[in-house]
C-alpha cells in the first residue's frame, strides 16, 4: 500500500490547489492522511531529508504573521528537498487591493512550483490562486479555511481513535472568528464524525446550526460524552468586553478545566491548534496532562504538510512535463 | 433564587385568619386564611380557619385584604456612595411600611454594581441592615458606560437577578446586541431604560404645549419609542429576554402589544407615577414631578392604565429614587430627575382599583407575581411552600401623605398631601412582622 502511496507518479488530489477542505473528497482526504502517516515515520528517522521535491521552489507568502504554520511548512518543504523561500508581507504600508494582485504577478514571474499563502481576509488566497501558474496551498484565509490544520487534526484523531464514524468531537471557543473551526467542521463531518459546537452566543456565527446542528452554549452539556475536545484560541482583541466580558469569566464558563473535562468520555483526547492562552481557554494542568495531544498535533502538522506538498507537486509533474523531474 | 435574599426567619406557627385572600398565582380571591411556619406558607385558602390550625397562634385579620408581598423591580438607594440620600436600611423601612417585601435595587451606585464582589457587598449589607429582602440588578455594561459588557455570568452566580444600566439606556446597538446574545446564554433578563439619550438630550419634561408655555426644553415620546422599537429588533436577532423598565406613552403600549402578539420574549413596566400623574402636575415648576421618563399627556396616562388592565404592561414599579434638597431645590431644568415611592406604591396602586381600572388580582399580579416570574425569584404567590411574605391591607382606611409619615430619608414624593384610600396594616417577611400600623400609631418601633 505504501508503495502505491509513495509512488511520485500516482496522483492523490484532483485539484491543482489546496484552497479548502470543502473541495476535497473522502478518498482524497484518506489518501492524504495515509501519505502523511508515511511521513510521520520518515520524520521519526534520524535521516529525514528526502529528494522528492529536489529542484522545486516553494514560497511561503504570509500576509499575516505566523511562526508555527510558517515554520511547519518550511520544515515540510525542506525535508522533501525543496528550495524554500519565506516572504513576510507587511500589509500596513500598502493599499490592499493592489498589493495582492501585484504580489501575485511578481511572484509568478519568479517561477515557483508551490505557493503557500496565508492572508487575513477570507477568499484572498483563492483570488491569488487565479493569478498564478503554480499550485497554491491555503495556509489560512481570514475566517474562512485552514485546510492543513484540519487535516493534521484529523490525522491526530485517527491515530488515537482509529476511526471517525460516530465520534463525538466538541469544538469549543471562538468559532465565529475561527478558520480552524470551519475547516474542521467540514472535514470531520465528511468523515462521519458527530461534530458539536460549544461557545457563548457572541462567539458563534449567525445560523451556526446550519453549519452544524448540534450547538451548545453551556460547556458541560457540550462536552458530555465527547471523544474529542478541540479547544480554539481566543484572540486577545476579543477578550475584554466586546465579545465576552473578560478572560476570567471566559475561563470560568468556557475554559477547559478538570471539572468540565470530567463530563467527556474517560478516554477523551484534548486538542488545541496553538498557541494556547493558558488560564483563558485551557487550564495548564489539562494542556500538559495525559489526555492532551497538543504536542502531537504539532508533529502531525509537519507530516501532513509534507503530504500536501508532495501531492500537489505530483499534479505539477503530470501537468508540465518540462524540466528535470519529468520521467 | 439567590440564597442571599434570605432574611431571619420567624419559625413560629401562626395562622392569619378571617382575611380576604388575593392570590394571583391561583387566581383565588375570597375569604380565607394563611398558615405559616418556619418562614414559609404551610396552607392558604378558605379552609384555613381558627378551628383548622390546631395550636397555631392566631392573628385575626378582621376582613382585611391579604396579598403576596410586593416585589418592586426598580429601586434606587444611595448605598454605596450616596448614603446621604438613602441607605438600604432606610429604604427597607419605607418598603416594609409600603407592603414591599422585596426590593430590586439598581446598579447606579458609586461604585457601580458591575462586579461580582459588589453584588456580594449589596447582599451582605442588605442582610445585615435591611428588614425586607433585597436583590440587586447588575450593570449591563461596565461602569454603565455603554461600551463593554459586564461579567454577566459571574454576576449571575454572585446573585444578581437581572441586568440593567439603570437610569441610562444602552445606546449602541452593537453593544446591546452582544450583551443580549450573551445574557441569553445565562437566561438573564435585560432591563432597559428606554430613552434615546441623544434625542432626549437637554430635555426636562414632556415635549408639548405645556413645555412650550413653561419655557422648558422637552423630551418627545419618540425618544422612547425609537429605542423601544430598535431594541425589539435586537430581541428578534438574539432571542434575549427583554424588559422595558418604564414606558410612558401611548405609542409604546402599542409597540409592546405588537411585539407580544408576535411572540417575542418582551415585557415592560410602568411607574406608579405615570399611571396616576400627568405633565400638568408639574404646575409651577415643581421639581418633585421631574421624572425620567417625563410625566406625559393625559391621553398617554390613560393608555398606560388601559395597557396595564389588558395585560400589555406587565409590572408596576415605584421607581423609588431618593433625592435631597441639594438635587431638587433647584431651577426645574437643573434639578435631578426622580421621586421616592416605596412607601406609597401599594396605596397609590389601590387608587386604580378604587377607580375601577384594575381588579385586586391584577393589581397583585403586576406588583408581585409578574416581577417574580420575570426575575426568576420566589414570591408572588400564597401557595403552600411559598415564602411567608405578604401584606395585610385595609382598602378603606385613608391616610394623608406627609413628609413626617414617610420613613425614607428622602422626602421627594410627588404625592405630598395626597389622601390615599387604602393603607398597609401589616407587612410580613419570612414569617416576621416587619411593619405593623398598630405599633406606628402607638408610637412603638415595629422593626428590629
Tab-separated table of C-alpha atoms in Angstrom, chain A residues 234-249, chain B residues 142 147-151:
chain	number	residue	atom	x	y	z
A	234	UNK	CA	-9.302	33.208	21.838
A	235	UNK	CA	-7.690	36.217	20.194
A	236	UNK	CA	-6.578	38.961	22.547
A	237	UNK	CA	-8.628	41.655	20.886
A	238	UNK	CA	-11.849	39.730	21.513
A	239	UNK	CA	-11.230	39.261	25.202
A	240	UNK	CA	-12.315	42.366	27.012
A	241	UNK	CA	-15.921	43.285	26.741
A	242	UNK	CA	-16.611	43.212	23.035
A	243	UNK	CA	-17.477	39.532	22.500
A	244	UNK	CA	-17.025	38.215	26.016
A	245	UNK	CA	-16.921	40.166	29.274
A	246	UNK	CA	-13.451	39.196	30.477
A	247	UNK	CA	-10.879	36.440	30.429
A	248	UNK	CA	-11.729	35.364	33.960
A	249	UNK	CA	-15.375	34.985	33.098
B	142	UNK	CA	-19.017	48.185	32.809
B	147	UNK	CA	-19.210	50.302	25.892
B	148	UNK	CA	-18.260	46.826	27.050
B	149	UNK	CA	-20.421	44.170	28.618
B	150	UNK	CA	-20.014	43.326	32.268
B	151	UNK	CA	-19.226	39.847	33.610
